[in-house]
Coordinates of C-alpha atoms and ligand atoms in Angstrom, one line a residue:
M234 CA 24.8 -62.1 -56.1
C235 CA 25.0 -58.3 -56.0
G236 CA 28.0 -56.1 -56.7
I237 CA 29.2 -53.7 -54.5
V238 CA 31.6 -50.6 -55.1
G239 CA 32.8 -47.8 -52.9
Y240 CA 35.1 -44.7 -53.3
V241 CA 36.4 -42.3 -51.3
G242 CA 39.4 -39.6 -52.4
K243 CA 39.9 -36.6 -54.3
N244 CA 38.1 -37.7 -57.9
Q245 CA 34.7 -37.6 -58.9
A246 CA 33.0 -40.7 -57.4
P247 CA 30.4 -41.1 -59.9
S248 CA 32.4 -42.3 -62.8
I249 CA 34.6 -44.4 -60.9
L250 CA 31.2 -46.1 -59.2
L251 CA 29.7 -46.5 -62.7
N252 CA 32.8 -47.9 -64.3
G253 CA 33.1 -50.5 -61.2
L254 CA 29.7 -51.4 -61.6
E255 CA 30.0 -52.5 -65.1
K256 CA 32.8 -54.9 -64.1
L257 CA 30.3 -56.3 -61.5
E258 CA 27.2 -56.4 -63.6
Y259 CA 27.8 -60.1 -64.0
R260 CA 26.9 -60.6 -60.4
G261 CA 23.5 -59.4 -60.6
Y262 CA 21.7 -57.1 -63.3
D263 CA 18.2 -56.3 -62.7
S264 CA 18.8 -52.9 -61.2
A265 CA 21.6 -50.7 -60.1
G266 CA 22.1 -47.3 -58.1
I267 CA 24.7 -45.0 -56.8
A268 CA 24.9 -42.6 -53.6
V269 CA 27.4 -39.8 -53.7
H270 CA 28.4 -37.3 -51.0
D271 CA 28.7 -33.9 -52.4
G272 CA 30.5 -32.5 -49.0
V273 CA 26.9 -31.4 -47.6
N274 CA 24.5 -34.2 -48.6
I275 CA 24.0 -37.5 -50.0
N276 CA 22.4 -37.6 -53.4
F277 CA 21.3 -40.7 -54.9
L278 CA 20.2 -42.2 -58.3
K279 CA 18.3 -45.8 -58.8
A280 CA 17.1 -47.4 -61.8
K281 CA 15.4 -50.7 -62.7
G282 CA 17.0 -52.9 -65.5
R283 CA 20.6 -52.8 -66.7
L284 CA 23.5 -50.4 -65.8
E285 CA 22.6 -48.7 -69.0
N286 CA 19.6 -47.2 -67.5
L287 CA 21.4 -45.7 -64.5
K288 CA 24.0 -44.4 -66.8
K289 CA 21.3 -42.5 -69.0
L290 CA 19.6 -41.2 -65.6
Y291 CA 23.0 -40.0 -64.2
E292 CA 23.7 -38.1 -67.8
E293 CA 20.0 -36.5 -67.3
N294 CA 20.6 -35.8 -63.5
P295 CA 24.4 -35.5 -62.9
I296 CA 25.4 -35.7 -59.3
T297 CA 29.0 -34.7 -57.9
G298 CA 31.1 -35.8 -55.0
T299 CA 34.3 -37.4 -54.1
L300 CA 32.8 -40.1 -51.7
G301 CA 30.1 -42.7 -53.0
I302 CA 28.9 -46.1 -52.9
G303 CA 27.3 -48.3 -55.9
H304 CA 25.3 -51.3 -56.3
T305 CA 24.1 -53.9 -59.0
R306 CA 21.4 -56.0 -57.6
W307 CA 20.2 -59.6 -57.9
A308 CA 16.9 -59.5 -56.6
T309 CA 16.2 -61.6 -53.2
H310 CA 13.6 -59.4 -51.4
G311 CA 11.4 -57.6 -53.6
A312 CA 10.9 -57.6 -57.4
P313 CA 13.4 -55.5 -59.4
S314 CA 12.1 -52.0 -59.3
D315 CA 13.6 -48.4 -58.7
V316 CA 12.5 -48.3 -55.2
N317 CA 13.9 -51.9 -54.3
A318 CA 17.1 -50.8 -56.2
H319 CA 20.1 -50.1 -53.7
P320 CA 21.4 -47.7 -52.3
H321 CA 18.8 -47.6 -49.5
V322 CA 19.0 -44.0 -48.0
S323 CA 17.4 -42.8 -44.8
D324 CA 15.4 -40.1 -44.5
D325 CA 17.0 -36.6 -44.4
N326 CA 19.8 -38.5 -46.3
I327 CA 21.6 -39.4 -43.1
I328 CA 22.8 -42.9 -44.0
G329 CA 23.1 -44.7 -47.1
V330 CA 23.8 -48.4 -47.5
V331 CA 24.5 -50.8 -50.3
H332 CA 24.3 -54.5 -49.4
N333 CA 25.1 -58.1 -51.2
G334 CA 23.5 -61.0 -49.1
I335 CA 20.5 -61.8 -47.1
I336 CA 19.4 -60.5 -43.5
E337 CA 17.7 -63.3 -42.0
N338 CA 16.4 -61.6 -38.9
Y339 CA 15.2 -58.4 -40.8
M340 CA 11.5 -59.1 -40.0
E341 CA 11.9 -58.8 -36.1
I342 CA 14.2 -55.7 -36.6
K343 CA 11.5 -54.2 -39.1
E344 CA 8.8 -54.7 -36.6
E345 CA 10.7 -52.5 -33.9
L346 CA 11.5 -49.9 -36.5
L347 CA 8.0 -49.8 -37.8
A348 CA 7.0 -49.2 -34.1
K349 CA 9.3 -46.3 -33.7
G350 CA 8.1 -44.7 -36.5
Y351 CA 10.3 -45.6 -39.5
N352 CA 8.6 -45.4 -42.9
F353 CA 9.6 -48.3 -45.2
K354 CA 9.6 -47.4 -48.9
S355 CA 10.9 -50.8 -50.1
E356 CA 10.3 -54.6 -49.7
T357 CA 14.1 -55.2 -49.3
D358 CA 15.9 -56.4 -46.0
T359 CA 18.6 -54.0 -46.7
E360 CA 16.2 -51.0 -46.0
T361 CA 15.9 -52.4 -42.1
V362 CA 19.9 -52.1 -41.7
T363 CA 19.8 -48.7 -43.2
Y364 CA 17.2 -47.6 -40.6
L365 CA 18.7 -49.6 -37.9
I366 CA 22.0 -47.6 -38.5
D367 CA 20.1 -44.5 -38.7
D368 CA 18.3 -45.1 -35.2
N369 CA 21.4 -45.8 -33.6
Y370 CA 23.0 -42.7 -35.0
K371 CA 20.1 -40.5 -34.1
N372 CA 20.4 -42.0 -30.5
G373 CA 23.8 -40.4 -30.2
M374 CA 26.3 -43.0 -31.3
S375 CA 29.1 -42.2 -33.4
F376 CA 29.0 -43.4 -37.2
E377 CA 31.2 -46.3 -36.8
D378 CA 29.4 -47.2 -33.5
A379 CA 26.1 -47.0 -34.9
V380 CA 27.5 -49.5 -37.5
F381 CA 29.0 -51.8 -35.1
S382 CA 25.9 -51.8 -32.9
A383 CA 23.9 -52.6 -36.0
V384 CA 26.3 -55.5 -37.0
D385 CA 25.6 -56.9 -33.7
R386 CA 22.1 -57.1 -34.2
I387 CA 21.8 -58.8 -37.7
E388 CA 22.0 -62.2 -38.7
G389 CA 22.7 -63.5 -42.1
A390 CA 25.1 -63.1 -44.9
Y391 CA 26.1 -59.9 -45.7
A392 CA 28.6 -57.4 -47.3
F393 CA 27.9 -53.8 -46.8
G394 CA 29.2 -50.1 -47.9
I395 CA 28.0 -47.5 -45.8
I396 CA 28.2 -43.7 -45.9
C397 CA 26.8 -40.9 -43.5
R398 CA 25.6 -37.4 -44.4
D399 CA 27.7 -36.1 -41.3
E400 CA 30.9 -37.7 -42.5
P401 CA 31.9 -36.5 -45.9
G402 CA 35.2 -38.3 -46.1
K403 CA 34.5 -41.7 -44.6
L404 CA 33.4 -44.9 -46.0
I405 CA 32.7 -48.1 -43.8
A406 CA 32.9 -51.7 -45.1
V407 CA 31.3 -54.8 -43.6
R408 CA 31.8 -58.5 -44.3
K409 CA 30.2 -61.3 -43.0
G410 CA 29.7 -64.4 -45.4
A411 CA 29.9 -62.3 -49.0
P412 CA 33.0 -61.1 -50.6
L413 CA 34.3 -57.7 -50.1
I414 CA 37.7 -56.3 -50.9
I415 CA 39.4 -52.8 -50.2
G416 CA 41.7 -51.5 -53.0
K417 CA 44.4 -49.2 -51.6
G418 CA 45.1 -46.2 -53.8
E419 CA 47.3 -43.1 -53.5
G420 CA 45.3 -40.9 -51.7
E421 CA 42.3 -42.6 -52.6
N422 CA 40.6 -45.8 -51.4
F423 CA 38.1 -48.2 -52.8
I424 CA 35.8 -51.1 -52.0
A425 CA 34.5 -53.7 -54.4
S426 CA 32.7 -57.1 -54.4
D427 CA 35.3 -58.1 -56.9
I428 CA 38.9 -57.1 -57.9
P429 CA 38.1 -56.3 -61.6
A430 CA 35.7 -53.4 -60.4
I431 CA 39.0 -51.4 -59.1
L432 CA 41.9 -52.9 -61.1
H433 CA 41.9 -49.8 -63.3
H434 CA 43.0 -47.8 -60.4
T435 CA 44.9 -50.1 -58.1
R436 CA 46.6 -53.6 -57.8
E437 CA 46.8 -53.4 -54.2
V438 CA 44.3 -55.3 -52.2
Y439 CA 43.3 -55.9 -48.7
F440 CA 40.7 -59.2 -48.5
L441 CA 38.3 -58.2 -45.7
E442 CA 37.7 -61.5 -43.5
D443 CA 34.2 -62.5 -42.2
N444 CA 33.0 -60.5 -39.1
E445 CA 35.5 -57.4 -40.1
I446 CA 34.6 -53.8 -40.3
A447 CA 36.9 -51.5 -41.9
V448 CA 36.8 -47.7 -41.5
I449 CA 38.3 -46.2 -44.6
T450 CA 39.2 -42.4 -45.6
E451 CA 41.0 -41.3 -48.5
N452 CA 44.4 -41.9 -46.6
T453 CA 43.8 -44.8 -44.1
V454 CA 42.0 -48.3 -44.1
D455 CA 41.6 -49.3 -40.4
I456 CA 40.4 -52.8 -40.1
Y457 CA 38.4 -54.1 -37.1
N458 CA 37.2 -57.6 -35.7
K459 CA 33.5 -57.9 -34.2
D460 CA 35.3 -57.2 -30.7
R461 CA 36.2 -53.8 -32.2
Q462 CA 40.0 -54.7 -32.0
P463 CA 42.2 -53.4 -34.7
V464 CA 43.4 -56.1 -37.1
H465 CA 46.7 -56.2 -39.3
R466 CA 45.9 -57.1 -42.8
D467 CA 48.8 -57.9 -45.6
I468 CA 48.4 -56.4 -48.7
F469 CA 47.8 -58.6 -51.7
H470 CA 49.2 -57.6 -55.1
V471 CA 47.1 -58.5 -57.9
T472 CA 49.2 -59.9 -60.7
W473 CA 46.7 -60.4 -63.7
D474 CA 45.9 -57.5 -66.0
I475 CA 42.4 -55.8 -66.9
E476 CA 42.5 -57.4 -70.2
A477 CA 41.8 -60.8 -68.7
A478 CA 38.7 -59.1 -67.6
E479 CA 37.7 -57.8 -70.9
K480 CA 36.3 -59.2 -74.1
N481 CA 39.3 -58.4 -76.2
G482 CA 37.3 -58.1 -79.5
F483 CA 35.0 -61.3 -79.1
A484 CA 31.4 -60.5 -79.3
H485 CA 30.7 -62.0 -75.9
F486 CA 32.6 -62.9 -72.6
M487 CA 31.5 -66.3 -73.2
L488 CA 32.9 -66.9 -76.7
K489 CA 36.3 -65.2 -75.4
E490 CA 36.3 -67.5 -72.5
I491 CA 35.5 -70.8 -74.6
H492 CA 38.6 -69.7 -76.8
E493 CA 40.7 -69.1 -73.8
Q494 CA 40.5 -72.9 -72.8
P495 CA 43.7 -74.3 -74.8
R496 CA 46.0 -71.6 -72.8
I497 CA 44.0 -72.5 -69.3
V498 CA 44.2 -76.2 -69.7
R499 CA 48.0 -76.0 -70.7
E500 CA 48.9 -73.8 -67.6
T501 CA 46.6 -75.7 -65.3
I502 CA 48.3 -79.1 -66.4
L503 CA 52.2 -77.9 -66.9
K504 CA 51.8 -76.1 -63.3
R505 CA 51.3 -79.3 -61.4
M506 CA 52.8 -82.0 -63.9
P507 CA 56.1 -80.1 -65.1
E508 CA 57.7 -81.8 -68.1
D509 CA 60.8 -82.4 -66.1
K510 CA 59.1 -84.5 -63.3
N511 CA 57.3 -87.7 -63.5
F512 CA 55.0 -87.1 -60.8
V513 CA 52.5 -84.8 -59.9
D514 CA 53.7 -81.6 -58.2
L515 CA 51.1 -80.7 -55.6
D516 CA 53.5 -78.1 -54.1
D517 CA 52.1 -77.3 -50.5
I518 CA 48.7 -79.2 -50.9
K519 CA 49.3 -81.9 -48.3
L520 CA 48.1 -85.1 -49.9
G521 CA 51.0 -87.5 -49.7
K522 CA 50.9 -91.4 -49.0
E523 CA 50.5 -90.7 -45.3
E524 CA 47.4 -88.3 -45.8
L525 CA 45.9 -90.7 -48.4
D526 CA 46.5 -93.8 -46.1
N527 CA 44.3 -91.9 -43.5
I528 CA 41.5 -91.1 -46.0
D529 CA 38.6 -93.8 -45.8
R530 CA 35.8 -91.8 -47.7
I531 CA 35.8 -88.9 -50.2
Y532 CA 33.0 -86.5 -51.0
I533 CA 33.2 -84.2 -54.2
V534 CA 30.5 -81.4 -53.2
A535 CA 30.0 -78.4 -55.6
C536 CA 26.9 -76.4 -57.5
G537 CA 26.0 -76.4 -61.1
T538 CA 29.0 -76.5 -63.6
A539 CA 31.5 -76.9 -60.9
Y540 CA 29.3 -80.1 -59.7
Y541 CA 29.5 -81.7 -63.1
A542 CA 33.4 -81.5 -63.2
G543 CA 33.2 -83.0 -59.7
L544 CA 31.1 -86.0 -61.3
V545 CA 34.1 -86.2 -63.7
G546 CA 36.7 -86.4 -60.5
K547 CA 34.3 -89.1 -58.9
Y548 CA 34.3 -91.4 -62.0
L549 CA 38.0 -91.1 -62.6
I550 CA 38.8 -91.6 -58.7
E551 CA 36.7 -94.6 -58.5
K552 CA 37.7 -96.2 -61.8
I553 CA 41.6 -95.7 -61.4
C554 CA 42.0 -95.1 -57.8
R555 CA 39.5 -97.8 -56.4
I556 CA 38.5 -95.4 -53.7
P557 CA 34.7 -95.1 -53.3
V558 CA 33.7 -91.4 -53.8
V559 CA 30.3 -89.7 -53.3
S560 CA 29.2 -86.5 -55.4
D561 CA 26.8 -84.2 -54.2
V562 CA 25.3 -80.9 -54.8
A563 CA 26.2 -78.5 -52.0
S564 CA 22.5 -77.6 -51.4
E565 CA 21.8 -81.4 -50.5
F566 CA 24.9 -82.2 -48.8
R567 CA 24.8 -79.5 -46.2
Y568 CA 21.3 -80.5 -45.0
K569 CA 21.6 -84.3 -45.1
D570 CA 23.9 -85.0 -42.1
P571 CA 26.6 -86.4 -44.1
I572 CA 28.9 -89.0 -42.4
L573 CA 31.8 -87.2 -41.8
D574 CA 34.9 -87.5 -39.7
E575 CA 38.8 -87.1 -39.6
R576 CA 39.1 -89.9 -42.1
T577 CA 37.3 -88.0 -44.6
L578 CA 38.5 -86.0 -47.5
L579 CA 35.9 -83.3 -48.8
I580 CA 36.8 -82.0 -52.2
V581 CA 34.6 -78.8 -52.9
V582 CA 34.9 -77.4 -56.2
S583 CA 34.1 -73.8 -56.9
Q584 CA 34.9 -71.2 -59.8
S585 CA 34.0 -68.1 -57.6
G586 CA 35.1 -69.4 -54.2
E587 CA 32.0 -67.9 -52.6
T588 CA 29.2 -70.0 -53.4
A589 CA 27.0 -70.0 -50.4
D590 CA 25.9 -73.6 -50.3
T591 CA 29.6 -75.1 -51.4
L592 CA 31.2 -72.6 -48.3
E593 CA 28.8 -74.1 -45.9
A594 CA 29.4 -77.8 -46.8
L595 CA 33.2 -76.9 -46.4
R596 CA 32.3 -75.4 -42.9
I597 CA 30.1 -78.4 -42.0
A598 CA 32.9 -80.6 -42.9
K599 CA 35.6 -78.9 -40.9
K600 CA 33.3 -79.0 -38.2
H601 CA 33.4 -82.5 -38.1
N602 CA 37.6 -82.6 -38.3
A603 CA 37.2 -83.6 -42.1
R604 CA 40.2 -82.5 -44.2
V605 CA 39.1 -80.0 -46.9
L606 CA 40.7 -79.7 -50.0
A607 CA 39.1 -76.7 -52.5
I608 CA 39.6 -76.6 -56.3
V609 CA 38.8 -72.9 -56.7
N610 CA 39.4 -70.2 -59.4
A611 CA 39.2 -66.8 -57.4
V612 CA 42.2 -66.3 -55.6
G613 CA 41.8 -65.4 -52.0
S614 CA 38.0 -66.1 -52.0
S615 CA 36.0 -67.5 -49.0
I616 CA 36.4 -71.0 -50.1
A617 CA 40.1 -70.7 -50.8
R618 CA 40.9 -69.2 -47.4
E619 CA 38.8 -71.3 -45.3
A620 CA 40.0 -74.6 -46.9
D621 CA 43.1 -76.9 -45.5
D622 CA 44.5 -76.9 -49.1
V623 CA 43.7 -75.0 -52.3
F624 CA 44.2 -76.4 -55.6
Y625 CA 44.1 -73.3 -57.7
I626 CA 43.0 -73.7 -61.3
L627 CA 44.7 -71.0 -63.6
A628 CA 41.7 -69.9 -65.4
G629 CA 41.8 -66.1 -64.7
P630 CA 38.5 -64.0 -64.4
E631 CA 35.5 -65.7 -65.8
I632 CA 33.0 -63.0 -66.6
A633 CA 30.3 -64.7 -68.3
V634 CA 27.4 -66.2 -66.3
A635 CA 27.7 -69.6 -68.1
S636 CA 30.7 -71.3 -66.9
T637 CA 33.4 -72.8 -69.4
K638 CA 36.8 -72.1 -69.1
A639 CA 36.5 -73.1 -65.3
Y640 CA 34.8 -76.1 -66.4
S641 CA 37.6 -77.3 -68.3
A642 CA 40.1 -76.2 -65.6
Q643 CA 38.2 -78.0 -63.1
V644 CA 38.2 -81.4 -65.3
A645 CA 42.0 -80.9 -65.8
A646 CA 42.4 -80.6 -62.0
M647 CA 40.5 -83.9 -61.7
Y648 CA 42.9 -85.6 -64.1
I649 CA 45.9 -84.5 -62.1
L650 CA 44.4 -85.4 -58.8
T651 CA 43.4 -88.8 -60.2
A652 CA 46.8 -89.3 -61.6
H653 CA 48.4 -88.0 -58.1
I654 CA 46.5 -90.2 -55.9
A655 CA 46.7 -93.3 -58.3
L656 CA 50.4 -93.1 -58.5
T657 CA 51.1 -92.4 -54.8
L658 CA 48.8 -95.4 -53.9
G659 CA 50.3 -97.5 -56.7
K660 CA 47.3 -97.8 -58.6
I661 CA 49.1 -97.1 -61.8
S662 CA 52.6 -97.7 -62.8
E663 CA 55.2 -94.9 -63.7
K664 CA 54.8 -96.2 -67.3
E665 CA 51.0 -95.7 -67.0
F666 CA 51.4 -92.2 -65.3
E667 CA 53.8 -91.2 -68.3
E668 CA 51.4 -92.5 -70.7
I669 CA 48.2 -90.4 -69.4
R670 CA 50.4 -87.2 -68.6
D671 CA 52.0 -87.2 -72.1
E672 CA 48.4 -87.4 -73.5
M673 CA 47.2 -84.9 -71.0
Y674 CA 50.2 -82.5 -72.7
Q675 CA 48.2 -83.0 -76.4
L676 CA 44.5 -81.9 -74.7
P677 CA 45.3 -77.9 -75.3
S678 CA 46.2 -78.6 -79.0
K679 CA 43.2 -80.7 -79.5
I680 CA 40.9 -78.3 -78.1
E681 CA 42.4 -75.7 -80.6
Y682 CA 41.7 -78.1 -83.0
I683 CA 37.8 -78.3 -82.2
L684 CA 37.6 -74.5 -81.9
Q685 CA 39.0 -74.3 -85.6
K686 CA 35.9 -76.3 -86.4
E687 CA 33.6 -73.7 -84.7
N688 CA 31.9 -73.1 -88.1
E689 CA 30.5 -76.6 -87.8
E690 CA 28.8 -76.0 -84.3
K691 CA 27.6 -72.5 -85.9
R692 CA 26.0 -74.6 -88.7
L693 CA 24.3 -77.0 -86.3
A694 CA 22.9 -74.4 -84.2
A695 CA 21.2 -72.6 -87.2
K696 CA 20.0 -75.8 -88.4
Y697 CA 18.6 -76.9 -85.1
K698 CA 17.6 -73.6 -83.3
D699 CA 13.8 -74.2 -83.6
V700 CA 13.5 -77.1 -81.9
H701 CA 11.9 -77.4 -78.3
N702 CA 13.1 -80.3 -76.7
V703 CA 16.9 -81.2 -76.5
F704 CA 18.3 -84.4 -74.8
Y705 CA 21.7 -85.0 -74.1
I706 CA 22.7 -88.6 -73.9
G707 CA 25.5 -90.6 -73.2
R708 CA 27.1 -93.5 -70.9
G709 CA 29.8 -93.3 -68.1
L710 CA 32.0 -90.0 -68.5
D711 CA 29.8 -89.1 -71.6
Y712 CA 26.9 -89.0 -69.5
M713 CA 28.7 -86.5 -67.2
V714 CA 29.6 -84.4 -70.2
S715 CA 25.9 -84.7 -71.3
Q716 CA 24.6 -83.1 -67.9
E717 CA 27.1 -80.0 -68.4
G718 CA 26.1 -79.6 -72.1
S719 CA 22.5 -79.7 -71.2
L720 CA 22.9 -76.8 -68.3
K721 CA 24.9 -74.6 -70.8
L722 CA 21.9 -74.8 -73.5
K723 CA 19.2 -74.2 -70.4
E724 CA 21.1 -71.1 -68.9
I725 CA 22.2 -69.3 -72.1
A726 CA 19.4 -70.4 -74.8
Y727 CA 16.6 -70.7 -72.3
L728 CA 15.8 -74.0 -74.0
H729 CA 14.1 -77.1 -72.5
S730 CA 16.9 -79.6 -72.5
E731 CA 17.5 -82.7 -70.1
A732 CA 20.4 -84.9 -69.7
Y733 CA 20.0 -88.5 -69.3
A734 CA 22.1 -91.6 -68.9
A735 CA 21.4 -93.4 -72.5
G736 CA 20.4 -96.9 -70.9
E737 CA 18.0 -94.9 -68.7
L738 CA 15.9 -93.6 -71.9
K739 CA 13.9 -96.6 -72.2
H740 CA 12.7 -96.5 -68.4
G741 CA 10.3 -93.6 -69.2
P742 CA 12.0 -90.3 -70.9
I743 CA 11.7 -92.0 -74.5
A744 CA 8.1 -91.3 -74.4
M745 CA 8.9 -87.6 -74.8
I746 CA 10.7 -88.5 -78.0
D747 CA 9.1 -87.4 -81.2
D748 CA 9.8 -86.0 -84.6
N749 CA 10.5 -82.6 -82.9
S750 CA 13.0 -83.9 -80.4
L751 CA 16.8 -83.3 -81.0
V752 CA 19.2 -85.7 -79.2
I753 CA 22.7 -84.8 -78.7
A754 CA 24.5 -88.0 -78.0
I755 CA 28.2 -88.2 -76.6
A756 CA 29.6 -91.6 -77.8
T757 CA 33.4 -91.3 -76.8
Q758 CA 33.7 -94.2 -74.4
N759 CA 34.8 -97.0 -76.4
D760 CA 34.0 -99.9 -73.7
I761 CA 30.3 -99.2 -74.0
I762 CA 30.1 -97.1 -77.4
E763 CA 27.8 -100.0 -78.9
K764 CA 25.4 -99.8 -76.1
T765 CA 25.2 -96.0 -76.6
I766 CA 24.9 -96.6 -80.5
S767 CA 21.9 -98.7 -79.7
N768 CA 20.2 -96.1 -77.5
I769 CA 21.0 -93.8 -80.3
K770 CA 19.1 -95.8 -82.9
E771 CA 16.2 -96.0 -80.6
V772 CA 15.4 -92.6 -80.3
R773 CA 16.1 -92.1 -84.2
A774 CA 13.5 -94.8 -84.8
R775 CA 11.1 -92.6 -82.9
G776 CA 11.8 -89.4 -85.3
A777 CA 14.3 -87.6 -83.1
K778 CA 17.0 -85.8 -85.1
T779 CA 20.5 -86.9 -83.5
I780 CA 23.9 -85.1 -83.4
V781 CA 26.5 -87.4 -82.3
I782 CA 29.9 -86.5 -80.6
T783 CA 32.4 -89.1 -81.2
M784 CA 36.4 -89.5 -81.8
E785 CA 37.6 -89.1 -85.2
G786 CA 38.4 -92.6 -86.6
N787 CA 35.1 -94.1 -84.9
K788 CA 33.5 -96.0 -88.2
M789 CA 30.6 -97.2 -85.9
I790 CA 28.9 -93.7 -86.1
N791 CA 27.7 -93.1 -89.5
S792 CA 24.6 -91.8 -91.4
E793 CA 22.5 -94.9 -90.0
V794 CA 22.9 -93.7 -86.7
A795 CA 23.4 -89.8 -86.8
D796 CA 21.8 -87.0 -88.9
D797 CA 25.1 -84.8 -88.0
I798 CA 28.4 -86.0 -86.4
F799 CA 31.1 -83.8 -84.9
Y800 CA 34.2 -85.2 -84.4
I801 CA 36.7 -84.7 -81.6
P802 CA 40.4 -85.7 -81.9
K803 CA 41.3 -89.1 -80.5
T804 CA 42.6 -89.3 -76.8
L805 CA 42.4 -91.7 -74.0
D806 CA 38.6 -92.3 -73.0
I807 CA 39.2 -91.0 -69.6
L808 CA 40.4 -87.5 -71.1
A809 CA 37.6 -87.1 -73.5
P810 CA 35.3 -85.3 -71.5
V811 CA 37.3 -82.0 -71.7
L812 CA 37.4 -82.5 -75.4
A813 CA 33.4 -83.5 -75.9
N814 CA 32.4 -80.9 -73.9
I815 CA 33.6 -77.9 -76.3
P816 CA 31.1 -78.7 -79.0
N817 CA 28.5 -78.4 -76.6
Q818 CA 29.7 -75.1 -75.3
L819 CA 29.7 -73.9 -79.0
F820 CA 26.5 -75.2 -79.8
A821 CA 24.9 -73.6 -76.8
Y822 CA 26.3 -70.3 -77.7
Y823 CA 25.3 -70.4 -81.2
V824 CA 21.8 -71.4 -80.4
A825 CA 21.5 -68.7 -78.1
L826 CA 23.0 -66.3 -80.5
N827 CA 20.3 -67.2 -83.0
L828 CA 17.7 -66.9 -80.6
G829 CA 18.9 -63.5 -79.5
T830 CA 19.3 -64.0 -75.7
D831 CA 21.5 -62.0 -73.6
I832 CA 24.3 -64.5 -73.6
D833 CA 26.8 -62.9 -70.9
K834 CA 23.9 -62.2 -68.6
P835 CA 21.1 -64.7 -68.9
R836 CA 17.9 -64.0 -67.5
N837 CA 17.3 -64.7 -63.7
L838 CA 21.0 -65.7 -63.1
A839 CA 23.9 -64.3 -61.3
K840 CA 27.7 -65.2 -61.6
S841 CA 28.4 -65.7 -58.0
V842 CA 25.5 -67.3 -55.9
T843 CA 26.2 -66.0 -52.5
V844 CA 22.7 -66.8 -51.3
E845 CA 21.4 -70.1 -50.6
Ligands
M6R300 O1 31.3 -70.2 -58.5 P1 31.0 -71.8 -58.3 O2 31.7 -72.7 -59.3 O3 30.8 -72.0 -57.0 O4 29.5 -71.6 -59.0 C1 28.6 -72.8 -59.1 C2 27.5 -72.6 -60.0 O5 26.7 -71.4 -59.5 C3 27.8 -72.3 -61.3 O6 28.8 -73.3 -61.9 C4 26.6 -72.0 -62.4 O7 26.0 -73.3 -62.5 C5 27.1 -71.6 -63.8 N1 26.2 -70.5 -64.0 C6 27.1 -72.5 -64.9 O8 27.3 -72.0 -65.9

């Protein structure tokens, strides 16, 4: 939530900041601002709404300078407005601050500052930090000490970029519980919430750790821990290209990311299940026979789409490996005093690796000596760094707020882990393993095949764009896919939709079904398909229109059951989720396109939820 960027060097900061913010807009987009030091003073511009508004403001009122900070906001304290937008700059423009996160004790500090005569203009928690640093500075501390001392006082999760009127060549970066990286250039340095913001300028990156403060000039980066001791940090070299974070001719990032799925699923599978080995190569992930024998209990914990990918994992591990698994959303798990000990394996799943609730779940588990395996996309993210083991999915930067390619790669990771655990514990034979693996190799081309039928989903989306209630139903793994499908439609089309286990309908929800309802039924699980068909007939009898997603060759789904049928290629039932989900992604995308919503940046959402 919120994107931060900062620059110090010889070039003009405003365009660097604005371009950087463009790449961070996915993190929050209700207002934006920049503050730039012109060598004498700090000047700033802030605008409510999308970055475009700030750019227009800048064109009309250009500011110049070679040191600056920028911000794109997802409101927490105070509505989106010009005045609540960051940077927050103190009177006489002495201190300028951009902030991502939440200051929990800001009220108590604000009281003190009000008593000292500070006049608050915004409703934000951030302004408190600006004045706290300003107050320290006015009391004779150096810029650095004023920041260190303020950081000692505040509680919460935060990343800051800070500049001072009297230090025209210095940028200070602070991190605790919110991501922040430093980009190292030649005679210039950068800070940012995420790599794409600076990738046009440098591939050399330092990851700032929690409770660290960096003092940055055009030629130096000095990192300190909270005891103000210098810290050495190795440089991380970014290998992926900026194109990975650009639209490449697609109308939206979401569509581009949907189309990247064959490649990503292929790479994720081949990395861990190379063709020349008939076992899973987990590389340095310590999950061999000895570790598995020491595990009594598995939790899979995540939020949103990552949680739904986790549900597929739970289902598979229980069904194939016969180990009980509890899945939970991280925001619940963290507060329910879960049963955790050294014989527990916690699997956390997160695209961004920065989701606050998931990160906290990980920390709670570690406090209880549980083992934590993280399935993560963002390399070097907080969750990746704090977990005992990391299973990186190879999805590359996911920019659209609605997660698509990360889900497919997370589900692929679940297949890989399940196959590994099952083989290691002797729950499947080598022959069975090979059968699953060989079918997994076919998944990318089968996804490709579904994407070639994109126009069918386009047609369905146009046909059903005016429905008001959409129900996704399924049984077993199909129910897991239903939940993700429903979330996608809600978040980008703003349509009311619910997912139900098909057998639950008659226990209440069926009362909502009428001839204005659309039911999207996933029917891929052969052992229970007849039961699902009965449920589809029940909703049809009550007037609902039905789209059924099923495997090719399934003769039981016909015009008596479905108004429309979308066929996915045949595969093993356990592998169906990754295929059955693709039509749901396309349907949500094209419904949203028909309704004219902002697909890549849906209202009220942010890509990376770093507040609880
Ligand atoms: O970065 P994470 O995977 O931890 O994010 C979890 C959820 O916030 C995320 O999946 C969210 O639900 C997406 N907007 C879904 O499309």
